[in-house]
PDB file of C-alpha atoms in Angstrom:
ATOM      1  CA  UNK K   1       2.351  43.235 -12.190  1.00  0.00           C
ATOM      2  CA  UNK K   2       2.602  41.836 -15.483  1.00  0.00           C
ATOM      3  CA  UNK K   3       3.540  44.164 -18.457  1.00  0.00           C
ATOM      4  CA  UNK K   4       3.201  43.278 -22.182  1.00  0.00           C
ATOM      5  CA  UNK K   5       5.136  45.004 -24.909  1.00  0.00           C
ATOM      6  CA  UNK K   6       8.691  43.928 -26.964  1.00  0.00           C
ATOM      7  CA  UNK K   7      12.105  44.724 -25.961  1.00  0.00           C
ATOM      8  CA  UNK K   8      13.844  45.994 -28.373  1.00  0.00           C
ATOM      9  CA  UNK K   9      17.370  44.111 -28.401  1.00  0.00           C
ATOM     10  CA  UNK K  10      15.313  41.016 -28.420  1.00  0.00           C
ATOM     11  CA  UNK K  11      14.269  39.370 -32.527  1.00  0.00           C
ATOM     12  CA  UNK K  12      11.085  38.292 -31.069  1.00  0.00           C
ATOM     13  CA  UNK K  13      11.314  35.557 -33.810  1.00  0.00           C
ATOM     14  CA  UNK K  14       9.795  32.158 -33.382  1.00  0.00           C
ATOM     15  CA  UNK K  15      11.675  30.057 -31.022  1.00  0.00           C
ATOM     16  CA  UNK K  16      11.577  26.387 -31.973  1.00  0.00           C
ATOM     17  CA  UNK K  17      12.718  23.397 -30.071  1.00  0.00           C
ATOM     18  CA  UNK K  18      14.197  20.560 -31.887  1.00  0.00           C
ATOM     19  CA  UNK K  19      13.122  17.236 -30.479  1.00  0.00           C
ATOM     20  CA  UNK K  20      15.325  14.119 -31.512  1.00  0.00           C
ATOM     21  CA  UNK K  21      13.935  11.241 -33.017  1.00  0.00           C
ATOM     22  CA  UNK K  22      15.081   9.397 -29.786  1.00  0.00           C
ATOM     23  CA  UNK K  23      12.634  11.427 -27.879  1.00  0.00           C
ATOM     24  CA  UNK K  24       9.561  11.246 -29.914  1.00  0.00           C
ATOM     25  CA  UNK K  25       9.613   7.697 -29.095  1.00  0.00           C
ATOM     26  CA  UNK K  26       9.810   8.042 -25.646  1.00  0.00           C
ATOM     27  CA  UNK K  27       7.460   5.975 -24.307  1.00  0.00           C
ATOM     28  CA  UNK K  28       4.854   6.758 -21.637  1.00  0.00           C
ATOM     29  CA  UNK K  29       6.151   4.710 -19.048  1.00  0.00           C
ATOM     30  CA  UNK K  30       9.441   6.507 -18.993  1.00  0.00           C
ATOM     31  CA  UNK K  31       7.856   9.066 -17.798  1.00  0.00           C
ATOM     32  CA  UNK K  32       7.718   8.430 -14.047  1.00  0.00           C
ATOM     33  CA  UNK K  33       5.414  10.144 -10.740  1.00  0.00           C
ATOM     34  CA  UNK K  34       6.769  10.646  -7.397  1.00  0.00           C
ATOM     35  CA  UNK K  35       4.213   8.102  -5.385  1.00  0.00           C
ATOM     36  CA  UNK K  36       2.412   8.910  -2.111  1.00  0.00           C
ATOM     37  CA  UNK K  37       3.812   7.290   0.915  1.00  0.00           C
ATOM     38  CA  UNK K  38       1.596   4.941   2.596  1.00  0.00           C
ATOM     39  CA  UNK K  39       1.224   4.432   6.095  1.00  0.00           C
ATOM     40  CA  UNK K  40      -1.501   1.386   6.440  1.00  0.00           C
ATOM     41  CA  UNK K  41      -0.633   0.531  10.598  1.00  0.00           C
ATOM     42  CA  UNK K  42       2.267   1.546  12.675  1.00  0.00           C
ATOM     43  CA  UNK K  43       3.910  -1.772  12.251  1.00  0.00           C
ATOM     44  CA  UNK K  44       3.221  -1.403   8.328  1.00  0.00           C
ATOM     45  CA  UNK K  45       4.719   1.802   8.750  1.00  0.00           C
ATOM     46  CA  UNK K  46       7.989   1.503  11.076  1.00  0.00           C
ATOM     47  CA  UNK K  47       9.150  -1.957   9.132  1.00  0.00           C
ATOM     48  CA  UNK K  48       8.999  -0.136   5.445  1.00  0.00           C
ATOM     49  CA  UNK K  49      10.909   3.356   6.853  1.00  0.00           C
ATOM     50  CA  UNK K  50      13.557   0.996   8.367  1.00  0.00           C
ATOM     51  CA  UNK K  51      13.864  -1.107   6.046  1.00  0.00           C
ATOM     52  CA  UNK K  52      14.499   1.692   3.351  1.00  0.00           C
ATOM     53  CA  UNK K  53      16.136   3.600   4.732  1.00  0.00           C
ATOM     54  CA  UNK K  54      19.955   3.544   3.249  1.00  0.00           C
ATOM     55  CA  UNK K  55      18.465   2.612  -0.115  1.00  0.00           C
ATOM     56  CA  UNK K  56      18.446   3.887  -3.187  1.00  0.00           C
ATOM     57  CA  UNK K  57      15.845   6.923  -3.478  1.00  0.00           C
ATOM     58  CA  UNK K  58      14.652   4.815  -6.803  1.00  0.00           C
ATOM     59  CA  UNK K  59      14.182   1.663  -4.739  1.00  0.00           C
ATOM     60  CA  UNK K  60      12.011   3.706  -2.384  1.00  0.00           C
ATOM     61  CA  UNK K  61       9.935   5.519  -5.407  1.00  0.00           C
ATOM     62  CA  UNK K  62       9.260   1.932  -6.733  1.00  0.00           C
ATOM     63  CA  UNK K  63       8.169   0.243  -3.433  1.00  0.00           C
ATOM     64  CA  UNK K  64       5.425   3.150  -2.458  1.00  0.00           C
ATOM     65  CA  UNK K  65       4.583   2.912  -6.274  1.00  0.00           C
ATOM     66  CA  UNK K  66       3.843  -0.651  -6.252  1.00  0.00           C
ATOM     67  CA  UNK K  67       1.680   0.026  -3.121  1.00  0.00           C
ATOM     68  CA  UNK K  68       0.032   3.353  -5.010  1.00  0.00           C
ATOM     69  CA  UNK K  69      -0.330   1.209  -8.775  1.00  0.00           C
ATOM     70  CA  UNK K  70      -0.972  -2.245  -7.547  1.00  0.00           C
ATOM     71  CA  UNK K  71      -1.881  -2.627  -3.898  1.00  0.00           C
ATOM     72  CA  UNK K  72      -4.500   0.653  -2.343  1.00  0.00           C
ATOM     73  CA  UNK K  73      -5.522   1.353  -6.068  1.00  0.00           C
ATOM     74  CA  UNK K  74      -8.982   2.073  -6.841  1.00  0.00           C
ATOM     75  CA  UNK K  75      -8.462   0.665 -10.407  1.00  0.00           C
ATOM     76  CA  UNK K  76     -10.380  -3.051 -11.311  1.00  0.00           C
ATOM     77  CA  UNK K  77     -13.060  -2.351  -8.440  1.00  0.00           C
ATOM     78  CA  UNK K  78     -15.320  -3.798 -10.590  1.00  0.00           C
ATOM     79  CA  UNK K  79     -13.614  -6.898 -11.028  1.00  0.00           C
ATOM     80  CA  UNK K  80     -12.338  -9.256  -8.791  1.00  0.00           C
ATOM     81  CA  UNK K  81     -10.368 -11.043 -11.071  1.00  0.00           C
ATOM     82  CA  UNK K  82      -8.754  -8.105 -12.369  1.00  0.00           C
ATOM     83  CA  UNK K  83      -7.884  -6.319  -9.066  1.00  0.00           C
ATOM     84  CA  UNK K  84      -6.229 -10.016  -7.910  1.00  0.00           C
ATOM     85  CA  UNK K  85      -3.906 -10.124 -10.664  1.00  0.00           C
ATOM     86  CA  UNK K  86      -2.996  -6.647 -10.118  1.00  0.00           C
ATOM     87  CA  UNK K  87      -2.052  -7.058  -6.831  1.00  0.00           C
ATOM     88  CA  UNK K  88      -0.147 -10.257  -7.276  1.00  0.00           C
ATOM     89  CA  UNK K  89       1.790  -8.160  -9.893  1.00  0.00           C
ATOM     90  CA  UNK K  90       2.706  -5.898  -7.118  1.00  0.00           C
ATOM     91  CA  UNK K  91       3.593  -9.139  -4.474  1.00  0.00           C
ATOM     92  CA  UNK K  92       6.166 -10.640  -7.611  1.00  0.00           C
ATOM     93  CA  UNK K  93       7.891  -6.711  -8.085  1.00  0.00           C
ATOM     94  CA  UNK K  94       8.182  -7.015  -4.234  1.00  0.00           C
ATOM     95  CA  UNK K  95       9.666 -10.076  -4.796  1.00  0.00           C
ATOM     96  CA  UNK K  96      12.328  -8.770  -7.127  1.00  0.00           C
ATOM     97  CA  UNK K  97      12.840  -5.543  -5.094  1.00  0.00           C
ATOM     98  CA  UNK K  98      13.413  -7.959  -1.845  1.00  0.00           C
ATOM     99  CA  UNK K  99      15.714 -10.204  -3.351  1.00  0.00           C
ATOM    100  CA  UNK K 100      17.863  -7.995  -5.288  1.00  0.00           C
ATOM    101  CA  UNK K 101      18.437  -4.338  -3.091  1.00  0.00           C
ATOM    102  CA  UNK K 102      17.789  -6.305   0.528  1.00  0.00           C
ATOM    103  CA  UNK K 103      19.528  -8.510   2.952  1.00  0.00           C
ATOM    104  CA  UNK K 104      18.191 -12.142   3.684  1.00  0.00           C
ATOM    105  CA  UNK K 105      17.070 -11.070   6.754  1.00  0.00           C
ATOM    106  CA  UNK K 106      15.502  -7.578   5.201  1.00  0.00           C
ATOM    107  CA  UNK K 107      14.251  -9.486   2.178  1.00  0.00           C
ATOM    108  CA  UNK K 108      12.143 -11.668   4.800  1.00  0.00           C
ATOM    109  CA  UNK K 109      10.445  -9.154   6.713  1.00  0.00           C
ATOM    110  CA  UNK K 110       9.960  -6.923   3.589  1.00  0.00           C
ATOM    111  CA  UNK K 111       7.918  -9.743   1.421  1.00  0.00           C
ATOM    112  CA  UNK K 112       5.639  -9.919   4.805  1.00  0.00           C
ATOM    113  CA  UNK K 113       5.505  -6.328   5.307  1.00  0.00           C
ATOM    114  CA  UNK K 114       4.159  -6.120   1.300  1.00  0.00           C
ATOM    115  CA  UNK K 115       1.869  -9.214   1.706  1.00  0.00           C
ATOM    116  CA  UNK K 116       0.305  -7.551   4.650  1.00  0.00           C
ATOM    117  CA  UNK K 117      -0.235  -4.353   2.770  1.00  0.00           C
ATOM    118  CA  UNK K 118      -1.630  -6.517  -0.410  1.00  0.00           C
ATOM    119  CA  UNK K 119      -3.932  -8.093   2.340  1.00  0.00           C
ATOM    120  CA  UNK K 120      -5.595  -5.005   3.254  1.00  0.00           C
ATOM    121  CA  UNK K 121      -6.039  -4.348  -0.255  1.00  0.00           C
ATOM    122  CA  UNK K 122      -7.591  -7.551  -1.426  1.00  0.00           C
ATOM    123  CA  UNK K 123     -10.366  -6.536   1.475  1.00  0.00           C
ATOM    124  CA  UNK K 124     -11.350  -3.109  -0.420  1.00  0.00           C
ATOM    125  CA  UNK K 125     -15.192  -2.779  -0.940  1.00  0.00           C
ATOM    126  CA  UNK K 126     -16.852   0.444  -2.478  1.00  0.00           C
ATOM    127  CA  UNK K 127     -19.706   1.979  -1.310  1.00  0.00           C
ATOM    128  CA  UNK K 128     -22.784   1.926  -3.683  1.00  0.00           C
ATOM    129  CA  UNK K 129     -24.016   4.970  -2.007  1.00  0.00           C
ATOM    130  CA  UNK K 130     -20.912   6.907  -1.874  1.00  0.00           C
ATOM    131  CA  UNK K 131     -18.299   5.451  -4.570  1.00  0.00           C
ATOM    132  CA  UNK K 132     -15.549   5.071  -1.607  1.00  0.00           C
ATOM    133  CA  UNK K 133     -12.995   2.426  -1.356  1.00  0.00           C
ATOM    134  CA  UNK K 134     -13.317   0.674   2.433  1.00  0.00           C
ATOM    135  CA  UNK K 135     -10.572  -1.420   3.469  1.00  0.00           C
ATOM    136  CA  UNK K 136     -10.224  -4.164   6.731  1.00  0.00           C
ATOM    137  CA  UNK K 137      -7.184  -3.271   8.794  1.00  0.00           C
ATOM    138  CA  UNK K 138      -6.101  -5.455  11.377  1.00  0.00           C
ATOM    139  CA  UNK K 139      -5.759  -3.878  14.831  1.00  0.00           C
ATOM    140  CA  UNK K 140      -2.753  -1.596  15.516  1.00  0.00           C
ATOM    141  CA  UNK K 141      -0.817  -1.255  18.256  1.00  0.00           C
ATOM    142  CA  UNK K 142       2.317   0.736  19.415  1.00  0.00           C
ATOM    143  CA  UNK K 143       5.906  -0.741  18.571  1.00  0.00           C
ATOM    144  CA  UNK K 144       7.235  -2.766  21.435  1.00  0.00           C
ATOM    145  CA  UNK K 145       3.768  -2.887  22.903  1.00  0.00           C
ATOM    146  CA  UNK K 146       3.033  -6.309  24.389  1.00  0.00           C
ATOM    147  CA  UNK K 147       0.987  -9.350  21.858  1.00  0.00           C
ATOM    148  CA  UNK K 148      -2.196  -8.729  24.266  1.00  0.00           C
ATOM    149  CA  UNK K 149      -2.450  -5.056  24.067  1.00  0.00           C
ATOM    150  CA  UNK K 150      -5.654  -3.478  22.858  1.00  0.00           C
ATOM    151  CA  UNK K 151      -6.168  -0.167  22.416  1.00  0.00           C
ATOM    152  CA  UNK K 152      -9.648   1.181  24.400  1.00  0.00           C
ATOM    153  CA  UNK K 153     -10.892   3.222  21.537  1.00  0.00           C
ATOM    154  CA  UNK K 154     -10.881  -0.887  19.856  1.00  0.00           C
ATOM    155  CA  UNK K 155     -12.841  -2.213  22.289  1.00  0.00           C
ATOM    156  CA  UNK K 156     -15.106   0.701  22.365  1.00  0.00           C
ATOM    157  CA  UNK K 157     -15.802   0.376  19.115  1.00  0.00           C
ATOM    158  CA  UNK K 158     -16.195  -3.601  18.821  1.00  0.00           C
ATOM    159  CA  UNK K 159     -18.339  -3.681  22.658  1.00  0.00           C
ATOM    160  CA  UNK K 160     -20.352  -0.740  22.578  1.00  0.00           C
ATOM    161  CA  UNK K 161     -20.520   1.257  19.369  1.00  0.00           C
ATOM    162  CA  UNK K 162     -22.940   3.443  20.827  1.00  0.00           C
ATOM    163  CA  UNK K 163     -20.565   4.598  22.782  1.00  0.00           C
ATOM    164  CA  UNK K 164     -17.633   5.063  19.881  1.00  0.00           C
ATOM    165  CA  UNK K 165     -19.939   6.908  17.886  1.00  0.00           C
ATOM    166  CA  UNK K 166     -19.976   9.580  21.348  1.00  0.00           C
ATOM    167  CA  UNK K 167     -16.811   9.613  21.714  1.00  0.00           C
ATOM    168  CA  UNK K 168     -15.849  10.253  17.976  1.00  0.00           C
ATOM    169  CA  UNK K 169     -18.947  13.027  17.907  1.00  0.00           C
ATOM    170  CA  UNK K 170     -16.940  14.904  20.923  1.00  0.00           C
ATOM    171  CA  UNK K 171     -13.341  14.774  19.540  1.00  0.00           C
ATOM    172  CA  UNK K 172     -14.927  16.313  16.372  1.00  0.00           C
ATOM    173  CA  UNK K 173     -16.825  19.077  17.891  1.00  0.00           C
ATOM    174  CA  UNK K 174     -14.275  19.709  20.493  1.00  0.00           C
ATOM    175  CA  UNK K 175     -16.426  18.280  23.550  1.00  0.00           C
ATOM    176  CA  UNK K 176     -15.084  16.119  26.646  1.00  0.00           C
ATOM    177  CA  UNK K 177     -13.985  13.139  24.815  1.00  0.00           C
ATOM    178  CA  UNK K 178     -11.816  12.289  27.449  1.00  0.00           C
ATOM    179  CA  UNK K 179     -14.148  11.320  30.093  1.00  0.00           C
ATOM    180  CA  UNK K 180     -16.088   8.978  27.989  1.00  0.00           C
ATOM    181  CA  UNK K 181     -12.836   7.153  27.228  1.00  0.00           C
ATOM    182  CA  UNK K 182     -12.462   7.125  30.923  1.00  0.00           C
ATOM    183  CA  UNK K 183     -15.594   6.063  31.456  1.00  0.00           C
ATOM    184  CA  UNK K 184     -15.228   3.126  29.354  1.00  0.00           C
ATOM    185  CA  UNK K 185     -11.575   2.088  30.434  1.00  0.00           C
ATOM    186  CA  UNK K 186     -12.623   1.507  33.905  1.00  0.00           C
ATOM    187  CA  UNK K 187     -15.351  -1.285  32.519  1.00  0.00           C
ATOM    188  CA  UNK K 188     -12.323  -2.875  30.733  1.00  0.00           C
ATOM    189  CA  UNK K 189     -10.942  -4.772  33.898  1.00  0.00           C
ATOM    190  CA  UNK K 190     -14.589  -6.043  34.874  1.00  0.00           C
ATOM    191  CA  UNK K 191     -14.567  -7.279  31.226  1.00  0.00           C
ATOM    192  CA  UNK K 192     -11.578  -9.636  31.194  1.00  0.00           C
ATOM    193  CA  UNK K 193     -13.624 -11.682  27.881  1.00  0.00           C
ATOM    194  CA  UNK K 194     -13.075  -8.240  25.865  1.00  0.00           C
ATOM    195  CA  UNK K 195      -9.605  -8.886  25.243  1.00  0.00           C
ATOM    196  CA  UNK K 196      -9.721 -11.790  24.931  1.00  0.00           C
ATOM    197  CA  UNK K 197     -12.233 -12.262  21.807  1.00  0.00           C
ATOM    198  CA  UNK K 198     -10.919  -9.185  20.616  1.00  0.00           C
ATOM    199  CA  UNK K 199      -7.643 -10.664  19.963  1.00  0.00           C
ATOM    200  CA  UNK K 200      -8.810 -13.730  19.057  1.00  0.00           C
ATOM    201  CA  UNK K 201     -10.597 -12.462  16.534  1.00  0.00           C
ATOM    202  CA  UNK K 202      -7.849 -10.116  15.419  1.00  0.00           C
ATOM    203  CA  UNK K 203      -5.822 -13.380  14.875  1.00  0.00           C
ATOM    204  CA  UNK K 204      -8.463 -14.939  13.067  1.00  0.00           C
ATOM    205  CA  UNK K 205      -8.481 -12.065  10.727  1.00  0.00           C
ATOM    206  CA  UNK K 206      -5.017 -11.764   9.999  1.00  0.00           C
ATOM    207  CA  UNK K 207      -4.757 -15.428   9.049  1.00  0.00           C
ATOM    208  CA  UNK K 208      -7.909 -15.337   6.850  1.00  0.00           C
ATOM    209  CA  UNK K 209      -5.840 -12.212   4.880  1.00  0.00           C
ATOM    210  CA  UNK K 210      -2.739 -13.889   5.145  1.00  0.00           C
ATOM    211  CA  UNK K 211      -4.347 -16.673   3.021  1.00  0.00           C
ATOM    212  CA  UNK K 212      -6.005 -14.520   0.663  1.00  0.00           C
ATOM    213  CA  UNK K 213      -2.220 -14.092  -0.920  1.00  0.00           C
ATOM    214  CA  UNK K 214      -0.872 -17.147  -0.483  1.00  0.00           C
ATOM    215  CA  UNK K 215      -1.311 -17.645  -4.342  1.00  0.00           C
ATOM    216  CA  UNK K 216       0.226 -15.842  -7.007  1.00  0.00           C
ATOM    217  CA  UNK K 217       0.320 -16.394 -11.036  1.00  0.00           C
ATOM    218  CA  UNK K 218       3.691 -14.098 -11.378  1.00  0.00           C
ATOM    219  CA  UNK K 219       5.501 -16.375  -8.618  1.00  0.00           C
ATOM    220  CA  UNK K 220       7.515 -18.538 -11.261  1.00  0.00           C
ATOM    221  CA  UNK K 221       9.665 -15.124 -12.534  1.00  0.00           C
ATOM    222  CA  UNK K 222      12.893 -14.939 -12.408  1.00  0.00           C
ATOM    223  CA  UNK K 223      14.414 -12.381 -10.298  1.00  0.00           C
ATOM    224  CA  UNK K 224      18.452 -12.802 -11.253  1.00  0.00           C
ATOM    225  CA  UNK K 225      18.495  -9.846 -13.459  1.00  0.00           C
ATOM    226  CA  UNK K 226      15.888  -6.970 -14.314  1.00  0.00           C
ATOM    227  CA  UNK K 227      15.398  -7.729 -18.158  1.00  0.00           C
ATOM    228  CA  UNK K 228      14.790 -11.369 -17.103  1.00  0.00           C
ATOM    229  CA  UNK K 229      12.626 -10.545 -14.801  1.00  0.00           C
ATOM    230  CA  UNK K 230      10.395  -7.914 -17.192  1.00  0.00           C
ATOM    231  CA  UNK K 231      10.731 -10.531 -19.940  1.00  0.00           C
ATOM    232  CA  UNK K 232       9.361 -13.472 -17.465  1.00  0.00           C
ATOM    233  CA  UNK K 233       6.605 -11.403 -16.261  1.00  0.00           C
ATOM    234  CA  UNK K 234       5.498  -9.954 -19.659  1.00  0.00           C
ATOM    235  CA  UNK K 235       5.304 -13.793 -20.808  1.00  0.00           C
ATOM    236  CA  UNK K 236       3.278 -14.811 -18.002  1.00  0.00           C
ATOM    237  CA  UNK K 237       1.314 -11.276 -18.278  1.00  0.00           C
ATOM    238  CA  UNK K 238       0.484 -12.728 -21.604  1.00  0.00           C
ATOM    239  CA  UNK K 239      -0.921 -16.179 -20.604  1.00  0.00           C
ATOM    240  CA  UNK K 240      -2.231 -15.059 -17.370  1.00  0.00           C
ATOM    241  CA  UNK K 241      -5.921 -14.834 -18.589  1.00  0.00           C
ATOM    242  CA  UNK K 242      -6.219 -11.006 -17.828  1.00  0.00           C
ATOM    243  CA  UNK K 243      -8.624  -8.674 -20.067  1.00  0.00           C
ATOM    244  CA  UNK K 244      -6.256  -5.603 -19.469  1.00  0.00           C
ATOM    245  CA  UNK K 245      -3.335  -6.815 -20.877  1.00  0.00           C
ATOM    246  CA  UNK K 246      -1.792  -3.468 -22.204  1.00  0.00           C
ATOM    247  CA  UNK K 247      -2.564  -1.487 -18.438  1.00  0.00           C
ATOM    248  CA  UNK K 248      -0.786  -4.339 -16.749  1.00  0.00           C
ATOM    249  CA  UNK K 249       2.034  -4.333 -19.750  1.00  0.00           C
ATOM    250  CA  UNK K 250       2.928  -0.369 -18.970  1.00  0.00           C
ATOM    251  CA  UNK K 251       2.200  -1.301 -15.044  1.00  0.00           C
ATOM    252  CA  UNK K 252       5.869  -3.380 -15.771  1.00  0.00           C
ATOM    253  CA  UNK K 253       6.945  -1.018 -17.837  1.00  0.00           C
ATOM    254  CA  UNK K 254       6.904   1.843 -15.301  1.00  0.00           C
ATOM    255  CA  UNK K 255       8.536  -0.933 -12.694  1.00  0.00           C
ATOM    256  CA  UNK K 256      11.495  -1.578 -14.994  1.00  0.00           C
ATOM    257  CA  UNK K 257      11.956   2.433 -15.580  1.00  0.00           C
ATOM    258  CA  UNK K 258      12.064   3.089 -11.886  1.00  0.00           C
ATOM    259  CA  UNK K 259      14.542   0.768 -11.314  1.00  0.00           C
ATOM    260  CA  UNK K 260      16.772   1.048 -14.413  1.00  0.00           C
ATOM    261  CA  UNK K 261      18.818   3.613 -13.389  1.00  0.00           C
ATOM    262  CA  UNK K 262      19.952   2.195  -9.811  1.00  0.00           C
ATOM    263  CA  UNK K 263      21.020  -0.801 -12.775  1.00  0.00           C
ATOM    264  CA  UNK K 264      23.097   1.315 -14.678  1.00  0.00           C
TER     265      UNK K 264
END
């Protein structure tokens, strides 16, 4: 229960709070979110929590906020262009972020693990109807499962969608889903071709998004030192060609703040 009223040792003056002329020119960028994790596929998943783990907690803010800011943004939709550069933005922080708080052999699988993630988000499409964000992921499967394993929901939903749509009604309302998966799995073996075109066309889709990054205009910066880097990238920021220039400005801005601190 809340009571209102004065106590009576208390001056009930005024209080003020003195802000230093430091701190009024704090700039927005200092001024830094926790970022959602992202989870994407399992692989996606497993290779960025091992891979961070033992790191710096900043170094872990700043990877899941280049994914948040630059990669599975909704931002630029509208603009091819636009969304590219933002997401190669992302690819050249990785860069820095691999080669300066990773192993060689960390660094390696880390800058694929990232491109992989940028891949899925170069494939975003909204929906006129509905204003959400679709993305293309490429087929998961459990770690240490073997290269030819498919899951049977996959299949389902690539042979007979009919049949997915079912299956997905019954989990929802609480029906037997199961024996419709059953059903289905013992076609599988009669249906050897499944598989394979399944995977072939898996592998035909990960190359296709593999190439979609294989370019990048922030490539050429420097990654020996953080002010070098910011520097390099705010110079080729500048010449890159991009209408935003200020929202991809405090998009550095907010990298370098993230990161200073682990510097210092």
């Amino acid at each position: 229960m809340l009571v209102t009223g004065t106590i009576a040792s208390l001056s009930h003056l005024t209080d003020k709070v003195e802000i230093s002329a430091e701190g009024r020119q704090l700039a927005a960028a200092d001024i830094v979110n926790h970022s959602a994790k992202y989870f994407g596929t399992v692989q996606i998943n497993e290779s960025l929590n091992r891979l961070l783990t033992g790191k710096p907690t900043e170094v872990t803010e700043t990877v899941y906020g280049i994914i948040q800011s630059n990669f599975i943004n909704d931002s630029y939709m509208d603009d091819r262009d636009e969304r590219a550069a933002n997401i190669e933005l992302g690819l050249a922080q990785a860069g820095y972020i691999a080669d300066n708080y990773m192993t060689e052999d960390e660094a390696a699988e880390f800058k694929q693990t990232m491109e992989q993630i940028a891949a899925i988000a170069k494939t975003g499409v909204k929906d006129g109807a509905t204003g959400q964000i679709r993305y293309i992921t490429p087929a998961d499967k459990p770690i240490g499962a073997p290269e030819d394993y498919v899951k049977t929901s996959d299949l389902m939903r690539r042979y007979e969608p009919d049949t997915y749509s079912w299956l997905q009604d019954a989990i929802v309302n609480g029906k037997d889903w199961g024996s419709i998966l059953l059903d289905f799995a013992k076609k599988v073996p009669s249906h050897s071709d499944w598989i394979k075109n399944y995977i072939e066309e898996d592998n035909n889709l990960k190359k296709n998004m593999q190439q979609s990054v294989s370019s990048n205009r922030f490539q050429t910066a420097s990654t020996w030192g953080l002010e070098e880097f910011a520097q390099n990238i705010k110079t080729l920021i500048a010449g890159s060609g991009v209408k935003n220039i200020g929202a991809f400005m405090n998009n550095t801005e907010s990298f370098i703040q993230r990161l200073k601190t682990v510097n210092s």
